[in-house]
Amino acid sequence: MGISLTARIALTIIVVFLFAMGLTALLNLHKFDQLLTQVLRDRLAFTVEDLRSNLETRLNLGLPLDTMRHVQDTLEQRRLDDPNILSIEVFDPDGLVLFGTDRSFIGDLISPRWLDAFRSQATEANGTPGGGDGAAGGRRTFLVHDHDALVVGTPIVSNLGDNAGGIAIRYARAAIDRTVAATRRELMIQAAVVSAAVGFVIVLGVFAVMADIRRRLARIEDQAKALAADMDAADESGAGPDHPGLAHAAGDAGEHGDRLGAASVETSPLEADFRRFGRTAREAFGEIMRGRREIRRLDEMD
Amino acid sequence: MTQRPPGPASAPAPVRALSAIPEAGGGAATLAPGGAGTEAGASAGPGKAKAARTTLASRMLLVRLVPLTLVLLLGALATFSYIAVNAFEREILPEVDAKAQAVGQAVSETIGKAIGHGIPLGRLVGMGPFLTDVQRNNVGLAYLLVTDTNNQVRYATDDTPEGVLSTFDTISGGNDVTVAEGFARLQVDYRDTAIPIRAGPREAPHGYLHVGVDADYVTTQLMAIIYDILTVALVSLLVSFEFLLILVVVFVTSPMRQVEALMRRGQGGDFSVVLASTGGHGDEVKQLGRAYNAIVRRLGDAYHELLQDADEVRAAQFDSGAIRRIEDILGGLRRRFTIPTREFRRAAAPSSLLRVRVPLFLFIFAEEMTRPFLPLYVRELHTTTLWLDEALVLALPISVFMLAIAIITPFAGAWTDRLGTRRVFLIGAIPSVAGYLGAALAQGVPDLLVWRALSGFGYAVIYIACQGYVAIHADPGRRVSGMATFMGAVFAAAICGPSIGGILADRVGYAPTLVVSAGLVLVAAVLIHGLLSGTADHQDTERPPLRLRDMALVLRNGRLLALLLLSAIPAKILLTGFLFYLAPLFLTDLGESQSSVGRIIMVYGLMNVLVTPLAARVADRVGNLALLVGGGAVLSGVGTLAIILDQSAWMVALAVFTMGIAHALAISPQLVLVQEVCARECRELGQTTVLSVFRLIERLGNVAGPFLVGTLVTLYGYGDAMAVTGLGVMVAGAIYLGLRVMTDDSRHRTVAP
């Protein structure tokens, strides 16, 4: 099964177009994921900063972190604000959980990855007194991507610059993934619709662009077939060179050439070439037929 | 390519030779006239006119198809991006609102506490800086302002938009309708969240905290990828152009030209040739070819029957007059027409330089994709301490790749001559694919070096194989445009590769991008397998290998040595040392993403494409080739040295930009200059040998570049290393110019006035 030029060209453009659409979709989705995570991270960072400032205010009044009993209630309250928050933990400088929305974690150690991230932030924060400056506090949050959660935390520093521990929020990665997956699905459908529409327009466009050349080629092909048919007919009918299809060979374009060519608004150089070729081919065929008739006549005379 | 099957005993063998002469830039087969008395061989004039006519037809098709693709592509990408922005806004804006609410709640509680301590709302101290600090720490917030219960603004962030303040001025103290209208106006541009400020949970509000988010926040954020999307559109357009060009030329104009040429032979009475390949039933041009073949074969059948009749009658005839008459009939036919009875000669598939263009484009594209990130990938793999400094370790894979190319290139030409472009390309694709896949799976720098050497081997072999194809098929009178066809693919790939490589590396990572490169090489191999099938792709004679004696003879030429050491090698050092090695590392260090690095590296290819055609004209006009070559070196050096003004990505981009222009200006005149300064050697050894020696030595710059610049990085850091490299190239160029002036040897006109 062959493939027409129009289809071949249209397919090529469609393939390149699909490559561009795919890459654009990838770029958009990646940016969406990035943006969603960034907005979420900012919100979570703000929440931990707010909690941190409350804790630092009390710390600066001389209360040790592990004695702040109200913290447990505050954490649980914040946890209820957003169902996608998996847990909020307050831990000491060694990573031992002091308070947490999941009480079963209290007394456990935070994961080594959190501890590393916390310590690198705490090192930077060391010597920078925590002023309990509330929502306006300068950012020193850390971010850890756990397999199931986005973890945003910050160190807690007293006004003397001592590292008192840290606080971290675990946000369900599944919630982000769900949103991204739903958006991806929606975009894929939209991309398919746009691609189908554009694919259709591409086919129409290429069809229109190629129409002229296709028409001309078809005209020449018709003339060629007519010429071949004339040759067959001349041979089979026994008319030989007197067959009407060959008789007009000496004319400018030949009967079939005229008949078919007359319909064309413009005769392309290729068509003109074919007419001249056809005329010579008719002449040649006529000569051969004439020769055969002559030879047969000589044979009959004998 | 030329086939001469034996003709029938009773008919003369066709006398006219058929040969396919490809034409650069739109090539196809034409039939070379050789016999007498036929119109086909009349003159070159009509042939040229017809060639121009079909080239025009190709152009006309491309002129219609490329804008169609452009409009549809841009329209579709814009529509899709618009749809995406809407979908993203729907998901992200509630998150932004939630954040505004959280921030507002916390700030209003803080203000409420202060009011609870007895400070009236209008007497709070430091509110402006406080609100500004909150806003700056929370990306996406356009403003925060505090109003009293009459909507009069008491405090606001420093850069609260004027429009917002004037809206509050309008509604302050107004009635409900005015307030509602004012807020409705405000919501057009901003998503304003008002949070009451209370001193205690059950107290009436003392005022309101307004938190505003830019309504176009998501759109603004997504604009960050607009350059990426435009890059994708540009690359897609270039790729479309490359593919459409080959489709139109290989499947439309070349076969049409071939049919046309055969018809012209037929017009002159020569019906001895049929088209070799007429498969592909849906292909309109092939259908025409089949129709042509049917006519010619029908004539052949009829002629065969005539000859059989003649033989039979002759055998039974005793009348010499009748036999003479038969001979007259046959002689008359033979004089007017050339028709074989059994075996027709078959016209080979039309050759075209463009047949190698798309595979070469894809192949170079694959390698260029690694440019923005290869040193960074090495850094990621560099887990064990080698005996080299890290900066030099990062340079190693580039140098090894370039070394493999330098070593293999002198042999690759002979392999191509012997085995043909198609086979050598396919052989070269094996180490290439293995190299990319191996690099993607590399566990450390040592194995990466092996894989890069394999890739370098494949690169050299394939590059030279394609160059060989151009050498065979370019019309001797149009070698330059043949070479332009070849270089066009290289430049287009140099534009597309780095930008797409950067985007992919950013999104899917380094290793998967290398796998994509391997995939592209495979596609290129499949294409070359199909496109060069049945075309002549190797030389009848094998070129002699490069001999050490020849090299020594060429290198004894002091003027050539000066050109090599002061212009050609520094240019290559700058290319591999700065563009391939330092730029990705430095730009990443400056905080640029991989996409951005790719776009900046792309500027080099872009400038090459834009300036190269102009450079040839400038060279002809200026006439002073040494000035262009030396000036190009100085220009590229100055551009790179400019980093001392400001160590920023913009200055690196400026360096890449000037380097692209400078190299485009210098490369073409450089080759002519080599032939001029080595006129004697060219006469003795041939131009090809002299240029081969020049290229071989020049490639040492490619190998040394990353190492030299890496050493500078170790000593001075990225910025200063770049400046020192630029200074070195600039000084070398200036010395070259000075030497040429001193030897009063700088004026070499390329074109006679």
mmCIF file with all atom_site columns, N, CA and C in Angstrom, chain A residues 154-183:
data_model
loop_
_atom_site.group_PDB
_atom_site.id
_atom_site.type_symbol
_atom_site.label_atom_id
_atom_site.label_alt_id
_atom_site.label_comp_id
_atom_site.label_asym_id
_atom_site.label_entity_id
_atom_site.label_seq_id
_atom_site.pdbx_PDB_ins_code
_atom_site.Cartn_x
_atom_site.Cartn_y
_atom_site.Cartn_z
_atom_site.occupancy
_atom_site.B_iso_or_equiv
_atom_site.pdbx_formal_charge
_atom_site.auth_seq_id
_atom_site.auth_comp_id
_atom_site.auth_asym_id
_atom_site.auth_atom_id
_atom_site.pdbx_PDB_model_num
ATOM 1  N N  . THR A 1 154 ? 11.791 24.783 60.031 1.00 0.00 ? 154 THR A N  1
ATOM 2  C CA . THR A 1 154 ? 12.657 25.928 60.343 1.00 0.00 ? 154 THR A CA 1
ATOM 3  C C  . THR A 1 154 ? 13.263 25.720 61.731 1.00 0.00 ? 154 THR A C  1
ATOM 4  N N  . PRO A 1 155 ? 14.465 26.206 61.958 1.00 0.00 ? 155 PRO A N  1
ATOM 5  C CA . PRO A 1 155 ? 15.045 26.088 63.297 1.00 0.00 ? 155 PRO A CA 1
ATOM 6  C C  . PRO A 1 155 ? 14.436 27.116 64.256 1.00 0.00 ? 155 PRO A C  1
ATOM 7  N N  . ILE A 1 156 ? 14.451 26.783 65.522 1.00 0.00 ? 156 ILE A N  1
ATOM 8  C CA . ILE A 1 156 ? 13.969 27.719 66.555 1.00 0.00 ? 156 ILE A CA 1
ATOM 9  C C  . ILE A 1 156 ? 15.212 28.220 67.295 1.00 0.00 ? 156 ILE A C  1
ATOM 10 N N  . VAL A 1 157 ? 15.362 29.543 67.318 1.00 0.00 ? 157 VAL A N  1
ATOM 11 C CA . VAL A 1 157 ? 16.582 30.122 67.886 1.00 0.00 ? 157 VAL A CA 1
ATOM 12 C C  . VAL A 1 157 ? 16.196 31.138 68.960 1.00 0.00 ? 157 VAL A C  1
ATOM 13 N N  . SER A 1 158 ? 16.852 31.060 70.092 1.00 0.00 ? 158 SER A N  1
ATOM 14 C CA . SER A 1 158 ? 16.540 32.000 71.176 1.00 0.00 ? 158 SER A CA 1
ATOM 15 C C  . SER A 1 158 ? 17.139 33.367 70.868 1.00 0.00 ? 158 SER A C  1
ATOM 16 N N  . ASN A 1 159 ? 16.759 34.377 71.694 1.00 0.00 ? 159 ASN A N  1
ATOM 17 C CA . ASN A 1 159 ? 17.293 35.719 71.423 1.00 0.00 ? 159 ASN A CA 1
ATOM 18 C C  . ASN A 1 159 ? 18.789 35.817 71.732 1.00 0.00 ? 159 ASN A C  1
ATOM 19 N N  . LEU A 1 160 ? 19.326 34.752 72.351 1.00 0.00 ? 160 LEU A N  1
ATOM 20 C CA . LEU A 1 160 ? 20.785 34.724 72.576 1.00 0.00 ? 160 LEU A CA 1
ATOM 21 C C  . LEU A 1 160 ? 21.511 34.047 71.413 1.00 0.00 ? 160 LEU A C  1
ATOM 22 N N  . GLY A 1 161 ? 20.732 33.615 70.455 1.00 0.00 ? 161 GLY A N  1
ATOM 23 C CA . GLY A 1 161 ? 21.322 32.963 69.272 1.00 0.00 ? 161 GLY A CA 1
ATOM 24 C C  . GLY A 1 161 ? 21.526 31.473 69.457 1.00 0.00 ? 161 GLY A C  1
ATOM 25 N N  . ASP A 1 162 ? 20.980 30.914 70.556 1.00 0.00 ? 162 ASP A N  1
ATOM 26 C CA . ASP A 1 162 ? 21.149 29.467 70.779 1.00 0.00 ? 162 ASP A CA 1
ATOM 27 C C  . ASP A 1 162 ? 20.113 28.674 69.990 1.00 0.00 ? 162 ASP A C  1
ATOM 28 N N  . ASN A 1 163 ? 20.575 27.543 69.468 1.00 0.00 ? 163 ASN A N  1
ATOM 29 C CA . ASN A 1 163 ? 19.687 26.673 68.716 1.00 0.00 ? 163 ASN A CA 1
ATOM 30 C C  . ASN A 1 163 ? 18.866 25.843 69.706 1.00 0.00 ? 163 ASN A C  1
ATOM 31 N N  . ALA A 1 164 ? 17.535 26.101 69.719 1.00 0.00 ? 164 ALA A N  1
ATOM 32 C CA . ALA A 1 164 ? 16.690 25.417 70.699 1.00 0.00 ? 164 ALA A CA 1
ATOM 33 C C  . ALA A 1 164 ? 15.985 24.200 70.112 1.00 0.00 ? 164 ALA A C  1
ATOM 34 N N  . GLY A 1 165 ? 16.040 24.043 68.816 1.00 0.00 ? 165 GLY A N  1
ATOM 35 C CA . GLY A 1 165 ? 15.366 22.920 68.170 1.00 0.00 ? 165 GLY A CA 1
ATOM 36 C C  . GLY A 1 165 ? 14.768 23.365 66.855 1.00 0.00 ? 165 GLY A C  1
ATOM 37 N N  . GLY A 1 166 ? 13.707 22.685 66.444 1.00 0.00 ? 166 GLY A N  1
ATOM 38 C CA . GLY A 1 166 ? 13.108 23.052 65.162 1.00 0.00 ? 166 GLY A CA 1
ATOM 39 C C  . GLY A 1 166 ? 11.655 22.649 65.093 1.00 0.00 ? 166 GLY A C  1
ATOM 40 N N  . ILE A 1 167 ? 11.017 23.088 64.039 1.00 0.00 ? 167 ILE A N  1
ATOM 41 C CA . ILE A 1 167 ? 9.617  22.752 63.831 1.00 0.00 ? 167 ILE A CA 1
ATOM 42 C C  . ILE A 1 167 ? 9.443  22.400 62.350 1.00 0.00 ? 167 ILE A C  1
ATOM 43 N N  . ALA A 1 168 ? 8.636  21.383 62.084 1.00 0.00 ? 168 ALA A N  1
ATOM 44 C CA . ALA A 1 168 ? 8.471  20.967 60.675 1.00 0.00 ? 168 ALA A CA 1
ATOM 45 C C  . ALA A 1 168 ? 7.038  20.530 60.415 1.00 0.00 ? 168 ALA A C  1
ATOM 46 N N  . ILE A 1 169 ? 6.591  20.824 59.191 1.00 0.00 ? 169 ILE A N  1
ATOM 47 C CA . ILE A 1 169 ? 5.258  20.402 58.746 1.00 0.00 ? 169 ILE A CA 1
ATOM 48 C C  . ILE A 1 169 ? 5.430  19.382 57.634 1.00 0.00 ? 169 ILE A C  1
ATOM 49 N N  . ARG A 1 170 ? 4.667  18.285 57.722 1.00 0.00 ? 170 ARG A N  1
ATOM 50 C CA . ARG A 1 170 ? 4.663  17.292 56.627 1.00 0.00 ? 170 ARG A CA 1
ATOM 51 C C  . ARG A 1 170 ? 3.360  17.450 55.872 1.00 0.00 ? 170 ARG A C  1
ATOM 52 N N  . TYR A 1 171 ? 3.484  17.745 54.589 1.00 0.00 ? 171 TYR A N  1
ATOM 53 C CA . TYR A 1 171 ? 2.293  17.949 53.753 1.00 0.00 ? 171 TYR A CA 1
ATOM 54 C C  . TYR A 1 171 ? 2.196  16.787 52.770 1.00 0.00 ? 171 TYR A C  1
ATOM 55 N N  . ALA A 1 172 ? 0.980  16.255 52.597 1.00 0.00 ? 172 ALA A N  1
ATOM 56 C CA . ALA A 1 172 ? 0.789  15.047 51.762 1.00 0.00 ? 172 ALA A CA 1
ATOM 57 C C  . ALA A 1 172 ? 1.190  15.311 50.310 1.00 0.00 ? 172 ALA A C  1
ATOM 58 N N  . ARG A 1 173 ? 2.205  14.585 49.865 1.00 0.00 ? 173 ARG A N  1
ATOM 59 C CA . ARG A 1 173 ? 2.657  14.694 48.480 1.00 0.00 ? 173 ARG A CA 1
ATOM 60 C C  . ARG A 1 173 ? 1.520  14.240 47.539 1.00 0.00 ? 173 ARG A C  1
ATOM 61 N N  . ALA A 1 174 ? 0.714  13.301 48.069 1.00 0.00 ? 174 ALA A N  1
ATOM 62 C CA . ALA A 1 174 ? -0.392 12.761 47.255 1.00 0.00 ? 174 ALA A CA 1
ATOM 63 C C  . ALA A 1 174 ? -1.347 13.857 46.833 1.00 0.00 ? 174 ALA A C  1
ATOM 64 N N  . ALA A 1 175 ? -1.534 14.865 47.712 1.00 0.00 ? 175 ALA A N  1
ATOM 65 C CA . ALA A 1 175 ? -2.465 15.948 47.373 1.00 0.00 ? 175 ALA A CA 1
ATOM 66 C C  . ALA A 1 175 ? -1.944 16.723 46.164 1.00 0.00 ? 175 ALA A C  1
ATOM 67 N N  . ILE A 1 176 ? -0.617 16.986 46.158 1.00 0.00 ? 176 ILE A N  1
ATOM 68 C CA . ILE A 1 176 ? -0.017 17.699 45.017 1.00 0.00 ? 176 ILE A CA 1
ATOM 69 C C  . ILE A 1 176 ? -0.090 16.808 43.781 1.00 0.00 ? 176 ILE A C  1
ATOM 70 N N  . ASP A 1 177 ? 0.285  15.537 43.985 1.00 0.00 ? 177 ASP A N  1
ATOM 71 C CA . ASP A 1 177 ? 0.305  14.608 42.850 1.00 0.00 ? 177 ASP A CA 1
ATOM 72 C C  . ASP A 1 177 ? -1.083 14.458 42.230 1.00 0.00 ? 177 ASP A C  1
ATOM 73 N N  . ARG A 1 178 ? -2.100 14.431 43.126 1.00 0.00 ? 178 ARG A N  1
ATOM 74 C CA . ARG A 1 178 ? -3.480 14.304 42.629 1.00 0.00 ? 178 ARG A CA 1
ATOM 75 C C  . ARG A 1 178 ? -3.836 15.486 41.734 1.00 0.00 ? 178 ARG A C  1
ATOM 76 N N  . THR A 1 179 ? -3.496 16.678 42.244 1.00 0.00 ? 179 THR A N  1
ATOM 77 C CA . THR A 1 179 ? -3.812 17.892 41.473 1.00 0.00 ? 179 THR A CA 1
ATOM 78 C C  . THR A 1 179 ? -3.063 17.885 40.140 1.00 0.00 ? 179 THR A C  1
ATOM 79 N N  . VAL A 1 180 ? -1.764 17.537 40.227 1.00 0.00 ? 180 VAL A N  1
ATOM 80 C CA . VAL A 1 180 ? -0.950 17.540 39.002 1.00 0.00 ? 180 VAL A CA 1
ATOM 81 C C  . VAL A 1 180 ? -1.483 16.496 38.023 1.00 0.00 ? 180 VAL A C  1
ATOM 82 N N  . ALA A 1 181 ? -1.841 15.309 38.559 1.00 0.00 ? 181 ALA A N  1
ATOM 83 C CA . ALA A 1 181 ? -2.330 14.238 37.681 1.00 0.00 ? 181 ALA A CA 1
ATOM 84 C C  . ALA A 1 181 ? -3.638 14.645 37.016 1.00 0.00 ? 181 ALA A C  1
ATOM 85 N N  . ALA A 1 182 ? -4.525 15.270 37.803 1.00 0.00 ? 182 ALA A N  1
ATOM 86 C CA . ALA A 1 182 ? -5.813 15.690 37.225 1.00 0.00 ? 182 ALA A CA 1
ATOM 87 C C  . ALA A 1 182 ? -5.587 16.743 36.153 1.00 0.00 ? 182 ALA A C  1
ATOM 88 N N  . THR A 1 183 ? -4.679 17.673 36.435 1.00 0.00 ? 183 THR A N  1
ATOM 89 C CA . THR A 1 183 ? -4.393 18.727 35.447 1.00 0.00 ? 183 THR A CA 1
ATOM 90 C C  . THR A 1 183 ? -3.731 18.127 34.212 1.00 0.00 ? 183 THR A C  1
#
